[in-house]
Short mmCIF file of C-alpha atoms in Angstrom, two decimals:
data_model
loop_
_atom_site.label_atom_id
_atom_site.label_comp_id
_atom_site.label_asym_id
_atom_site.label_seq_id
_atom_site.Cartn_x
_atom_site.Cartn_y
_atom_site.Cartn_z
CA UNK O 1 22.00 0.25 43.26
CA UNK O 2 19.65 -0.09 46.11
CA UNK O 3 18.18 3.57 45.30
CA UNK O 4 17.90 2.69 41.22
CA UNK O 5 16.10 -0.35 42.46
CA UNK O 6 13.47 1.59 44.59
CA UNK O 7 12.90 4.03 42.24
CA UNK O 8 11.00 1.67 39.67
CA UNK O 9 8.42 1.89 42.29
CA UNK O 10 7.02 -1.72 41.87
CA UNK O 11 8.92 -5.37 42.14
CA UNK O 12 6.57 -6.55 39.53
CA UNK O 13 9.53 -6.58 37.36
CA UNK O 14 11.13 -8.81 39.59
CA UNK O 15 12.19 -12.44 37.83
CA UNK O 16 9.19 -14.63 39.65
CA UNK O 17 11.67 -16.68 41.46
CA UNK O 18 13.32 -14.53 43.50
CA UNK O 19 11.12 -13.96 47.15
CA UNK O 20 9.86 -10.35 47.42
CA UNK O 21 9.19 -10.73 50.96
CA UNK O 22 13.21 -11.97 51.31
CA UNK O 23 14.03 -9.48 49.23
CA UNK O 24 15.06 -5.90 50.75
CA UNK O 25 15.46 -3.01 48.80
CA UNK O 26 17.50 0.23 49.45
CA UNK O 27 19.02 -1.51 53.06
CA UNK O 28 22.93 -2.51 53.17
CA UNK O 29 22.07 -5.98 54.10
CA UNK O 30 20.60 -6.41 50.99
CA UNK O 31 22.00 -9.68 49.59
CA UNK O 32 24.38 -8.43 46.25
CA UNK O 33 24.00 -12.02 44.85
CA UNK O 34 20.39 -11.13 44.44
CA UNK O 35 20.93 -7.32 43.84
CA UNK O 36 23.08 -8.48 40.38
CA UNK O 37 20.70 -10.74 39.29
CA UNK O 38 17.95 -8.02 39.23
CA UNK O 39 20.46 -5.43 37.56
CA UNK O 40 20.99 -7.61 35.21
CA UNK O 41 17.29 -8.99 34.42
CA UNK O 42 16.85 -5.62 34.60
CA UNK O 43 19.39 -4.65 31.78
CA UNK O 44 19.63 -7.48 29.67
CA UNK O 45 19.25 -6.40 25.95
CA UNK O 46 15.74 -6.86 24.13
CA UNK O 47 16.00 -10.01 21.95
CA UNK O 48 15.02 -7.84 18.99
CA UNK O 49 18.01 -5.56 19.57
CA UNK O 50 18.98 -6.39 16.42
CA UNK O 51 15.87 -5.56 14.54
CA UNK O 52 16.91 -2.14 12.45
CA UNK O 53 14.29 0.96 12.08
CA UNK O 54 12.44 0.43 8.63
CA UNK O 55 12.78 3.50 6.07
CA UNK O 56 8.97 5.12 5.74
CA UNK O 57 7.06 4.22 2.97
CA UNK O 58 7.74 6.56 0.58
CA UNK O 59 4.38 7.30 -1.00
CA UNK O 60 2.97 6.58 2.21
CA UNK O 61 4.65 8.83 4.38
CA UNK O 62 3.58 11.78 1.66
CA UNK O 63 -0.15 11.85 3.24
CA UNK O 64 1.25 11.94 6.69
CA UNK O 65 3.43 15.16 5.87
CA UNK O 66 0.63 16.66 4.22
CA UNK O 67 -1.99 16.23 7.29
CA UNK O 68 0.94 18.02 9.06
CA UNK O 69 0.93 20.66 7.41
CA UNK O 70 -1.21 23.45 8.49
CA UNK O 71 -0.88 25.37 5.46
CA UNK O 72 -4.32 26.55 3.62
CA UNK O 73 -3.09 26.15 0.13
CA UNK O 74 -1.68 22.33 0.08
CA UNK O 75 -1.96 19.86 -2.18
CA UNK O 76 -1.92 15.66 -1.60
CA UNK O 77 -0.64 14.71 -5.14
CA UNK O 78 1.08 11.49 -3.68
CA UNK O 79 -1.40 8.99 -3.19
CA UNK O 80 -3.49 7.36 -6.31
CA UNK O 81 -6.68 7.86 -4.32
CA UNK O 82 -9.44 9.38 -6.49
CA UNK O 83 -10.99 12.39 -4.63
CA UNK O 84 -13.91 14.89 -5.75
CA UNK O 85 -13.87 18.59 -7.36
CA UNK O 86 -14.26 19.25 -3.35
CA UNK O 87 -10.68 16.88 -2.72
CA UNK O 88 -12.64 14.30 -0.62
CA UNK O 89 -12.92 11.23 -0.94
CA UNK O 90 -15.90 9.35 -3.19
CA UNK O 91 -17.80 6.35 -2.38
CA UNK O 92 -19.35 5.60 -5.53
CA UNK O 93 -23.20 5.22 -5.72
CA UNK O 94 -23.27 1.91 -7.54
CA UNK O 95 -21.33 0.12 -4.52
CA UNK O 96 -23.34 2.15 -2.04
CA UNK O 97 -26.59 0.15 -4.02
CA UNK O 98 -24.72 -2.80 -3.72
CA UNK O 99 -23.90 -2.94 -0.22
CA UNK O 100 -27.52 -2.11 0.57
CA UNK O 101 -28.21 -5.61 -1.77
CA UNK O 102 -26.23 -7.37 0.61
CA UNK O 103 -28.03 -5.96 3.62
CA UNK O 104 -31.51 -6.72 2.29
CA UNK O 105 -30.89 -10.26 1.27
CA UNK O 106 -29.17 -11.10 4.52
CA UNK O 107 -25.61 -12.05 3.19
CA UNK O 108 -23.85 -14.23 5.66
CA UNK O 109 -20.29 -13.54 6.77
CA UNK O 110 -19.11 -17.18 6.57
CA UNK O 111 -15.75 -17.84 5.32
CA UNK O 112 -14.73 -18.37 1.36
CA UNK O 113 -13.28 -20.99 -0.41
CA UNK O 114 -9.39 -20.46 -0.44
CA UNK O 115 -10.22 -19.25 -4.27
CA UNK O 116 -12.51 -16.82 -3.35
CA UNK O 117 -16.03 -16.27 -4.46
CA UNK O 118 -16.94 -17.62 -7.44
CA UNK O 119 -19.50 -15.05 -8.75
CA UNK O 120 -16.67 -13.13 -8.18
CA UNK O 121 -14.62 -14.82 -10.14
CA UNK O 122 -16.05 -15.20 -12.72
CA UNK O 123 -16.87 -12.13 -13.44
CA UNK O 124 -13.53 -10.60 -13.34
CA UNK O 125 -12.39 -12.74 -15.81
CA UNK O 126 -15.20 -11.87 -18.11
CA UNK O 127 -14.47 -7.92 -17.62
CA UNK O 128 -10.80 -8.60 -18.30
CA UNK O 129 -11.10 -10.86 -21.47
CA UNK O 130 -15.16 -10.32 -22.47
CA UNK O 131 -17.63 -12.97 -21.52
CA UNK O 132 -17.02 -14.69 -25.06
CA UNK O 133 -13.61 -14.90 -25.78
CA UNK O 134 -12.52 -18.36 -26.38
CA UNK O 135 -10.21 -18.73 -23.28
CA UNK O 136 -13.31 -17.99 -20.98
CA UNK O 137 -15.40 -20.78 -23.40
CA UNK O 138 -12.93 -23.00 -23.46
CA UNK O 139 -12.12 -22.72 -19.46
CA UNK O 140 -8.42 -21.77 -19.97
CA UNK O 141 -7.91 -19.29 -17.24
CA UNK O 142 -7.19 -20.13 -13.62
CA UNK O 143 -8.57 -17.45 -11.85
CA UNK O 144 -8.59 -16.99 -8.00
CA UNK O 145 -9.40 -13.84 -5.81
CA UNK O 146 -6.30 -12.17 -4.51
CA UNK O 147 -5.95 -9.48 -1.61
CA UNK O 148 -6.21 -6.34 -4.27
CA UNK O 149 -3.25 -5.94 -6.77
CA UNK O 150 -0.74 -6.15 -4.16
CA UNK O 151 -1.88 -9.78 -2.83
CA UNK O 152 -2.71 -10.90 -6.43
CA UNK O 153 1.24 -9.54 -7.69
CA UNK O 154 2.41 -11.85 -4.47
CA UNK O 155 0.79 -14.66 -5.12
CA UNK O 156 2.01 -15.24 -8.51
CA UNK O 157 5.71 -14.02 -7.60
CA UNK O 158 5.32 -17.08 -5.12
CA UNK O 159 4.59 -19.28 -8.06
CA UNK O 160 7.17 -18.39 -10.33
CA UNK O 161 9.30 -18.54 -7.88
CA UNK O 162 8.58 -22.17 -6.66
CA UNK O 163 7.65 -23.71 -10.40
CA UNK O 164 10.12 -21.35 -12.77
CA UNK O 165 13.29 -21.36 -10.09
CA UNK O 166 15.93 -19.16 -11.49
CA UNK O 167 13.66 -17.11 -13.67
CA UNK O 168 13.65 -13.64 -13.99
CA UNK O 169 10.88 -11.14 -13.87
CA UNK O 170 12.14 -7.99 -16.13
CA UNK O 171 10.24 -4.51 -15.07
CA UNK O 172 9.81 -0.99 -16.24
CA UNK O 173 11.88 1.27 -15.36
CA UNK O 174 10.59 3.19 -13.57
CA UNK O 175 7.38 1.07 -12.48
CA UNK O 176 4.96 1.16 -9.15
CA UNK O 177 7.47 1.17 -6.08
CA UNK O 178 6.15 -1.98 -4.45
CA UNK O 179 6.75 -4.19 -7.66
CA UNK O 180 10.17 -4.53 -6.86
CA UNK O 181 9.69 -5.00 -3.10
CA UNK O 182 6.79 -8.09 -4.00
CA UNK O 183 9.64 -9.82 -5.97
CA UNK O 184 12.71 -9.27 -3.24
CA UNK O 185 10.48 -10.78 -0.76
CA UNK O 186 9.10 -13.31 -2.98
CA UNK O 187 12.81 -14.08 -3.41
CA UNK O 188 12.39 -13.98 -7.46
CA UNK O 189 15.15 -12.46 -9.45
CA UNK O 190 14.70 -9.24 -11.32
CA UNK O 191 15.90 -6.25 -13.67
CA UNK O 192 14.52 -3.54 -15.77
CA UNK O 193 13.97 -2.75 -19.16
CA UNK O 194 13.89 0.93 -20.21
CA UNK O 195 10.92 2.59 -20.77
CA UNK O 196 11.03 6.29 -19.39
CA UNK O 197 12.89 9.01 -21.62
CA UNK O 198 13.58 11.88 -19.46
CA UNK O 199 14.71 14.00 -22.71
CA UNK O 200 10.98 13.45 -24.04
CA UNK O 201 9.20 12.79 -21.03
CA UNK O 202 7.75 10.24 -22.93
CA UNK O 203 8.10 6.67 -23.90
CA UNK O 204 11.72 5.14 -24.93
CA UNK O 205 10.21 2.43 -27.26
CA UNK O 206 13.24 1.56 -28.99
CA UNK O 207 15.18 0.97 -25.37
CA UNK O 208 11.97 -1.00 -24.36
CA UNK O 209 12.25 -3.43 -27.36
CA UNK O 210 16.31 -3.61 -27.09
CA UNK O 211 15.84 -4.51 -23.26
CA UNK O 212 13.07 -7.28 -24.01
CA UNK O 213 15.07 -8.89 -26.71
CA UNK O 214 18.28 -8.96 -24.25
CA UNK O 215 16.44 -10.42 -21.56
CA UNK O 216 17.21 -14.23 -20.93
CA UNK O 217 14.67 -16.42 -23.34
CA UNK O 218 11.89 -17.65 -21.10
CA UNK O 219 11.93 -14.61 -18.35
CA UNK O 220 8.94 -12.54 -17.50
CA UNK O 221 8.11 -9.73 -18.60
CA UNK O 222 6.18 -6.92 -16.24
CA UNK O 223 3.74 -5.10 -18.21
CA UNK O 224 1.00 -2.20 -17.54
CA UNK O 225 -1.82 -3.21 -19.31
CA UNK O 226 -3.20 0.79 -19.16
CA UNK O 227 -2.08 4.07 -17.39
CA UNK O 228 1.40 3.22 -16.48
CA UNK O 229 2.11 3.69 -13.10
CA UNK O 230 3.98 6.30 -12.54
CA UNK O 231 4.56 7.42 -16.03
CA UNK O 232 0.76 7.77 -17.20
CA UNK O 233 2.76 7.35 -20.41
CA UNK O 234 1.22 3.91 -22.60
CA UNK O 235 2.21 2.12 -25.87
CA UNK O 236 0.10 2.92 -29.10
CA UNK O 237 -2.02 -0.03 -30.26
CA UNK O 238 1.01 -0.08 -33.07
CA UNK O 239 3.81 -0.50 -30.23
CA UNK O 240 1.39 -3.38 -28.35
CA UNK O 241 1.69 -5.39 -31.28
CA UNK O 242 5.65 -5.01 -31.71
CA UNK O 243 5.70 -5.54 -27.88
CA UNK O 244 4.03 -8.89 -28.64
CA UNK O 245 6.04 -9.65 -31.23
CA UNK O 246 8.80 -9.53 -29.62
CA UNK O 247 8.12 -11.51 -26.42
CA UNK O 248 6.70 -13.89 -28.87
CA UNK O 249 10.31 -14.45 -30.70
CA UNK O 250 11.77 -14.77 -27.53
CA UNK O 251 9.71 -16.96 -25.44
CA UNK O 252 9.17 -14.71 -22.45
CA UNK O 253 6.15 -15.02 -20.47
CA UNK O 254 3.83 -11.85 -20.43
CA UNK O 255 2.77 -10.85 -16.93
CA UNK O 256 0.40 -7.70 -16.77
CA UNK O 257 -0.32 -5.79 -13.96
CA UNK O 258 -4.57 -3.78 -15.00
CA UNK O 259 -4.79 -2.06 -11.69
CA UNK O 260 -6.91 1.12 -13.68
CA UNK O 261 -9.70 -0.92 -16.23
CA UNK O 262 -12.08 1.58 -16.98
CA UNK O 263 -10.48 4.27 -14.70
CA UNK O 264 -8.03 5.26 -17.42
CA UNK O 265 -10.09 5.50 -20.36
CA UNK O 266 -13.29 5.69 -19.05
CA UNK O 267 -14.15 2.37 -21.12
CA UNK O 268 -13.54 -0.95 -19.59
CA UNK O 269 -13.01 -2.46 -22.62
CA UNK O 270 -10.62 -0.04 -24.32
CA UNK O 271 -8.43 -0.10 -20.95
CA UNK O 272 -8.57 -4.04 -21.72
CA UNK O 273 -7.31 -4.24 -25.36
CA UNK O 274 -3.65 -4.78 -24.74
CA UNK O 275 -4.31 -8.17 -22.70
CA UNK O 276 -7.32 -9.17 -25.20
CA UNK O 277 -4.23 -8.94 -28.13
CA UNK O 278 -1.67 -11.12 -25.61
CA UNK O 279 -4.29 -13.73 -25.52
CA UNK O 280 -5.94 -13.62 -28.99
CA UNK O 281 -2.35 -14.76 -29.86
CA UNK O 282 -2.76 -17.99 -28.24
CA UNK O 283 -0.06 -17.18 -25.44
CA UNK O 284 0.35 -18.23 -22.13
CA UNK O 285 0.12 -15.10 -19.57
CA UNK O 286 -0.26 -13.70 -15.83
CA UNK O 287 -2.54 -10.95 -15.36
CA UNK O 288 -2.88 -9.40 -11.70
CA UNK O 289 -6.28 -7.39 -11.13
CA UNK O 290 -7.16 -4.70 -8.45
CA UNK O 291 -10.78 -2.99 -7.89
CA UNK O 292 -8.95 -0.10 -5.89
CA UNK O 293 -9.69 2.46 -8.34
CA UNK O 294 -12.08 1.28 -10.52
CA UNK O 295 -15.04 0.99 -8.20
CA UNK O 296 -13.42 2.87 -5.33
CA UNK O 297 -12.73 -0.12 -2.91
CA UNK O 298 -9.20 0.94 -1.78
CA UNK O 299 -9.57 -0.44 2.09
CA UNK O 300 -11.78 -3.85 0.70
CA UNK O 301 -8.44 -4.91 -1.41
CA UNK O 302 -10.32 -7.03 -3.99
CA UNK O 303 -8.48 -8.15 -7.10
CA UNK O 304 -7.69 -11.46 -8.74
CA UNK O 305 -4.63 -13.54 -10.18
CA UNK O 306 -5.36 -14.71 -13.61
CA UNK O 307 -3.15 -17.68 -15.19
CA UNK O 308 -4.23 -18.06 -19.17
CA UNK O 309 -3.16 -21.17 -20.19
CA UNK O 310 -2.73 -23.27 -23.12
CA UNK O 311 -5.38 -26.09 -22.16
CA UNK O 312 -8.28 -26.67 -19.61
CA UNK O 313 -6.09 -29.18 -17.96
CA UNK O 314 -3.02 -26.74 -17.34
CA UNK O 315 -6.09 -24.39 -16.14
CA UNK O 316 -6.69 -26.36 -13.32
CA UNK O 317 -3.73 -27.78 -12.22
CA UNK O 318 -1.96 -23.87 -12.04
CA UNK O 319 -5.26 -23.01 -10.26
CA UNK O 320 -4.56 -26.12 -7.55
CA UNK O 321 -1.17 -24.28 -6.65
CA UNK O 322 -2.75 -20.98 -6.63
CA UNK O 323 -4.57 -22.44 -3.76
CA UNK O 324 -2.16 -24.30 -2.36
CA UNK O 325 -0.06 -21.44 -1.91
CA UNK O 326 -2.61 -18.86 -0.35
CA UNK O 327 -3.78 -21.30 2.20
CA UNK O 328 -0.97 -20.91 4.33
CA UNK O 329 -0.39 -17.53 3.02
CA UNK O 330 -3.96 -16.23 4.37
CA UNK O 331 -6.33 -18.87 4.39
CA UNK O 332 -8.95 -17.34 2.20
CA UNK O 333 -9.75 -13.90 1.19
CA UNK O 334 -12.41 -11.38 2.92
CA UNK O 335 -16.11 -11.59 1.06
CA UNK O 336 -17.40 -7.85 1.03
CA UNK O 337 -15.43 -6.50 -1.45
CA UNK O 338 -16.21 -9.54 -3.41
CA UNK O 339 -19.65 -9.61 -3.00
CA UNK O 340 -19.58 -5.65 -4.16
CA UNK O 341 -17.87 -6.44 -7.40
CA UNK O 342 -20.25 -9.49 -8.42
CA UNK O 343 -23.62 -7.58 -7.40
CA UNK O 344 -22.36 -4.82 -9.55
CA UNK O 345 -21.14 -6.93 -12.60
CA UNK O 346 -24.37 -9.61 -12.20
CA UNK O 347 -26.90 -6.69 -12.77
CA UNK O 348 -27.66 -4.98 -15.80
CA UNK O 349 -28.61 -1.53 -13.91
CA UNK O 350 -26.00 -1.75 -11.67
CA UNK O 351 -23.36 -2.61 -14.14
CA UNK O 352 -24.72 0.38 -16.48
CA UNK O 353 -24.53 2.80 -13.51
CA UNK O 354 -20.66 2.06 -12.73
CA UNK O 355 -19.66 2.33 -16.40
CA UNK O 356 -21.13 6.07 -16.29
CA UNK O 357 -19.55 6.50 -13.25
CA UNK O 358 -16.36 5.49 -14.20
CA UNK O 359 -16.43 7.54 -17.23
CA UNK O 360 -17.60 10.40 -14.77
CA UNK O 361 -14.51 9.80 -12.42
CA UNK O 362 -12.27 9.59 -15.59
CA UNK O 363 -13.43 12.41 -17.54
CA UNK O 364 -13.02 14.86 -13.90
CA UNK O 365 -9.19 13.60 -14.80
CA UNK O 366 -9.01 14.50 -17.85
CA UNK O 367 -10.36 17.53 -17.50
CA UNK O 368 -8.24 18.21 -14.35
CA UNK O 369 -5.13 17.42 -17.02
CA UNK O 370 -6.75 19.78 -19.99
CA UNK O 371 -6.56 22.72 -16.95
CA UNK O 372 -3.54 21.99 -15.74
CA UNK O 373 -1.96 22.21 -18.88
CA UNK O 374 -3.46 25.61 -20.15
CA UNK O 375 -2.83 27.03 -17.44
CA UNK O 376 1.21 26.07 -17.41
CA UNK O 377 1.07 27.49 -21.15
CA UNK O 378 -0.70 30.58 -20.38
CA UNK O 379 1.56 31.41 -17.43
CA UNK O 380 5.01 30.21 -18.84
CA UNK O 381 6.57 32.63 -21.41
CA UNK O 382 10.07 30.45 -21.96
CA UNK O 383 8.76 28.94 -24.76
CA UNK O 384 8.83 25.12 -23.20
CA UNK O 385 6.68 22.11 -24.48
CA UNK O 386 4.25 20.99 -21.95
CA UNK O 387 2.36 18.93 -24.31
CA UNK O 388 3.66 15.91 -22.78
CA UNK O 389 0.80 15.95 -20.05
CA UNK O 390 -1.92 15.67 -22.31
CA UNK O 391 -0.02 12.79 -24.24
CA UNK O 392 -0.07 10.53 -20.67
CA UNK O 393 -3.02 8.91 -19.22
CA UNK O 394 -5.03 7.88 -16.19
CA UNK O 395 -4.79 9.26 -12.70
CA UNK O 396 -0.94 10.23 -13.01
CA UNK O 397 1.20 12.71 -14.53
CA UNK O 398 4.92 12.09 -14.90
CA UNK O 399 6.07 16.27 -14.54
CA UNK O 400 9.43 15.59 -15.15
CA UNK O 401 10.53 17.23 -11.93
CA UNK O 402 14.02 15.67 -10.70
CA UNK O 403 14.27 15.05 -6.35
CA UNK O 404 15.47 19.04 -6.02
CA UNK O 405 13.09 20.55 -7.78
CA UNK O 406 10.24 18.01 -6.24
CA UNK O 407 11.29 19.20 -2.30
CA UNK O 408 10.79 22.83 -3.81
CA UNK O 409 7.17 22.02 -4.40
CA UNK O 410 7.00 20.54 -1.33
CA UNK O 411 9.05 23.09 1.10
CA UNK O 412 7.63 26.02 -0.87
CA UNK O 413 4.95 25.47 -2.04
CA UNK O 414 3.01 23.03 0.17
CA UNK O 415 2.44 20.88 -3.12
CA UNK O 416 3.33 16.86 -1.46
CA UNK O 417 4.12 14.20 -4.09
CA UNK O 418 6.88 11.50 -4.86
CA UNK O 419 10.53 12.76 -4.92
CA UNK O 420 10.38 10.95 -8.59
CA UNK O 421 8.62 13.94 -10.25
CA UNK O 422 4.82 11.98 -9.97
CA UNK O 423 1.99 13.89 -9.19
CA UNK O 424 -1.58 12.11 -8.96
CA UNK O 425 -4.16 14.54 -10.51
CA UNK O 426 -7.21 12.23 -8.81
CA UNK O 427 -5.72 14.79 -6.08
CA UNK O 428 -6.06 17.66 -8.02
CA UNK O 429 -9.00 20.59 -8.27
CA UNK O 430 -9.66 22.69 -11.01
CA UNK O 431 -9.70 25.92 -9.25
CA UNK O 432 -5.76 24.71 -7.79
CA UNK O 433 -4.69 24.08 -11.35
CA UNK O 434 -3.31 27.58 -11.67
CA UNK O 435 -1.48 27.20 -8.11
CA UNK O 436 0.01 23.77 -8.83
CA UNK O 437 0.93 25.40 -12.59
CA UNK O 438 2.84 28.56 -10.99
CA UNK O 439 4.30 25.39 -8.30
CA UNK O 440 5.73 23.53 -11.51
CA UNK O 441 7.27 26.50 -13.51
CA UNK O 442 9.03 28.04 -10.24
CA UNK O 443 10.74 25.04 -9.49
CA UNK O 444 11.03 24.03 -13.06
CA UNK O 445 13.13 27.29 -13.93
CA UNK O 446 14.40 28.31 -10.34
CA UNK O 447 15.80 25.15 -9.18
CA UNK O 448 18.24 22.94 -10.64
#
C-alpha cells in the first residue's frame, strides 16, 4: 500500500485534512487508520459512474470517418452542407457584403431582446408568407428568432408541450433524425405517419392521408414545407391541397418545418407555396425557419418560430410564452446572423444578389442530379428505373440503398453517407458523378 501510495508521486491528492508533514509514506509505522482513508479517497467511484457512453451522432460521426480516411477518391455525402464544383465550402458573396455593412456602420455587440432582432423578424415573416398577405397586415403571427431550425423546432415542442399536455406531434416516416430526439426531450408524445414507399422510392400518398385521418383529432401534424428531408421526395400542389383538407376535417394543427426556402427550387417563393395555402385557409399553424442553407449560415444558427394565429390578440399572447420560455432556455439569441439576414432582406441590391445566388447554388444541384442520373443509365444495362432521382428535390437524394448495401459504399468504395440510403448531392461533383454511379449499381446488384 505504502509503495502504490508513493508512486502517485505527489500528496496533492491527499483529502486537505489529513497532515502531510504527519503523514509518512512507504515506512511501516505508517498509521493504517490514515493509510485506508487515502485508499479509499483514493478509490471511491466518480459520482457520474453512472452516466452511460452516448451513441455518436449518426450523421455527425459520417464527416469524422470521412476526414479519416486517407483515400483519394472519397466522397462526404452525409452532411447537408452545400459545397462548390471544387467540394469546399461557400461563403456566399451577398453575406460577405453584408458583414462588411456591419463593419462600416459600427454595429454594436450588445445583447437582444429575448425575441430577437426585430428587423430580423420581420423580415422572415415577410419571406415566409410575402410582405402583403393578410396575416402579416393584420399582425397575426407571433414571430421570435430561434437558435436555427433546431432551436426554433425546440422551442415550440416546449410550448405544446406545456399549453397542449397530452398532445401528440405525428411525423414522417422517415423524417430529419433530430425531429424525434427535439420531441423525446421536449417530453411531447409522438408517432409517424407513412410517407416513404420503398417499392417506388417515392411518395406513399394514400398511407400519408390514411395515417393523418387516424391520428387523434387535435394532434400535430409535422410537415416539410419543401425538399423533404431525407426523402427529397415532395407533394404535388394537387396532394398539398388534399393534405389540407384533411387536417382541416380533422382538427389537427399544421406544424411545418422550411429549413430549404429558395435552396430547393431556386425561388423563394415557390419553396413557400405550401405554407402560403395552410394560411390562406384561415388556419392556425407552427412554422419553424432555419437560414442554414439558404444563405449559407450553418455555424450563425439563425432561424425563427412562427405561431399564425387566428387574431392579433392570440398573436401576442403565444408570442409572451415564446419569450417566456427562451429566457431561461438561453436568454436571448446571438445578433450576427441576424443582422446578416435583415441587411440582406432590407436592401434591394443585396436582396437581388442572394436570389441569383440561390438559384446559382440550386441549379449546381440540379445539375449535379441530371449527371448523376445519366450516368447510372448509361452504365447500368439491367434494365432498372432510376428516374426516381430526378422526380426528388433539393440537396438530397433518397437512393434507395438498404444499411448493407450503404456500408458497401462506404467500406468499398470510400463513398460516406447515412446507413438509411441518403446521400446529399450539395456534396457531390460533376466529374465524381460517374464514380458515385458505378458506387450505386455495385452495391445495388452485388449486395443484398
Amino acid at each position: 500500500m505504502a509503495s502504490l501510495m508513493l508512486s502517485l508521486g505527489s500528496t496533492s491528492l491527499l483529502p486537505r485534512e489529513i497532515n502531510k508533514d504527519k503523514l509518512k509514506l512507504g515506512t511501516s509505522a505508517s498509521n493504517p487508520f490514515l493509510k485506508a482513508k487515502v485508499l479509499s479517497f483514493l478509490l471511491k467511484p466518480s459520482r457520474f459512474e453512472g452516466i452511460t457512453m452516448a451513441p455518436p451522432d449518426p450523421i455527425l460521426g459520417v464527416s469524422e470517418a470521412f476526414k479519416a480516411d486517407t483515400n483519394g477518391m472519397k466522397l462526404n455525402l452525409g452532411v447537408g452542407a452545400y459545397r462548390t464544383e471544387e467540394l469546399q465550402p461557400y461563403v456566399l458573396n451577398v453575406v460577405k457584403k453584408a458583414e462588411n455593412l456591419m463593419l462600416e456602420r459600427g454595429d454594436n455587440k450588445e445583447y437582444l431582446p429575448i425575441e430577437g432582432l426585430a428587423a430580423f423578424n420581420k423580415a422572415t415573416a415577410e419571406l415566409l408568407f410575402g410582405a402583403g398577405h393578410p396575416v402579416i397586415k393584420e399582425q397575426r403571427v407571433a414571430t421570435i428568432q430561434g437558435l436555427s431550425g433546431t432551436g426554433s423546432l425546440r422551442l415550440a415542442a416546449a410550448l405544446i408541450e406545456r399549453y397542449f399536455p397530452g398532445a401528440k406531434v405525428v411525423i414522417s416516416s422517415p423524417t430529419w433524425g433530430n425531429h424525434k430526439n427535439i420531441f423525446n426531450d421536449a417530453k411531447v408524445p409522438w408517432s409517424e405517419y407513412r410517407y416513404y414507399d420503398p417499392k417506388t422510392i417515392g411518395l406513399d400518398f394514400e398511407g400519408m392521408i390514411a395515417d393523418i385521418k387516424e391520428a387523434p383529432e387535435g394532434s400535430f401534424i409535422l410537415l416539410h414545407g419543401c425538399a423533404h428531408n431525407p426523402t427529397g421526395i415532395d407533394p404535388t400542389p394537387e396532394q398539398w391541397v388534399k393534405i389540407a383538407d384533411v387536417i382541416q376535417e380533422k382538427n389537427h394543427i399544421p406544424f411545418f418545418d422550411v429549413a430549404y426556402q429558395g435552396f430547393a427550387s431556386g425561388s423563394l417563393d415557390e419553396d413557400a407555396a405550401s405554407v402560403r395555402l395552410f394560411a390562406e385557409r384561415g388556419m392556425e399553424f407552427f412554422v419553424a425557419q432555419s437560414y442554414s442553407k439558404n444563405l449559407g449560415l450553418y455555424a450563425e444558427r439563425i432561424g425563427a418560430i412562427n405561431v399564425v394565429c387566428s387574431s392579433a390578440d392570440a398573436a401576442t399572447r403565444v408570442k409572451s410564452q415564446l419569450k417566456r420560455i427562451a429566457r431561461p432556455m438561453y436568454s436571448n439569441p446571438p445578433v450576427h446572423g441576424a443582422r446578416i439576414v435583415a441587411n440582406v432582406v432590407g436592401d434591394v441590391t443585396m436582396f437581388s444578389e442572394w436570389k441569383a445566388e440561390m438559384e446559382m447554388m440550386a441549379g449546381r444541384i440540379k445539375t449535379v442530379r441530371q449527371e448523376l442520373y445519366d450516368s447510372l443509365v448509361s452504365k447500368d444495362k439491367s434494365g432498372k428505373d432510376w428516374s426516381f432521382i430526378l422526380k426528388q428535390i433539393g440537396m438530397f437524394s433518397f437512393t434507395g440503398l438498404n444499411k448493407a448495401q450503404s456500408d458497401n459504399m462506404t467500406d468499398k468504395w470510400h463513398v460516406y453517407m447515412t446507413k438509411d440510403g441518403r446521400i446529399s448531392l450539395a456534396g457531390l461533383s460533376l466529374a465524381k458523378c460517374e464514380y458515385l454511379a458505378d458506387a450505386i449499381i455495385d452495391s445495388y446488384h452485388n449486395v443484398s
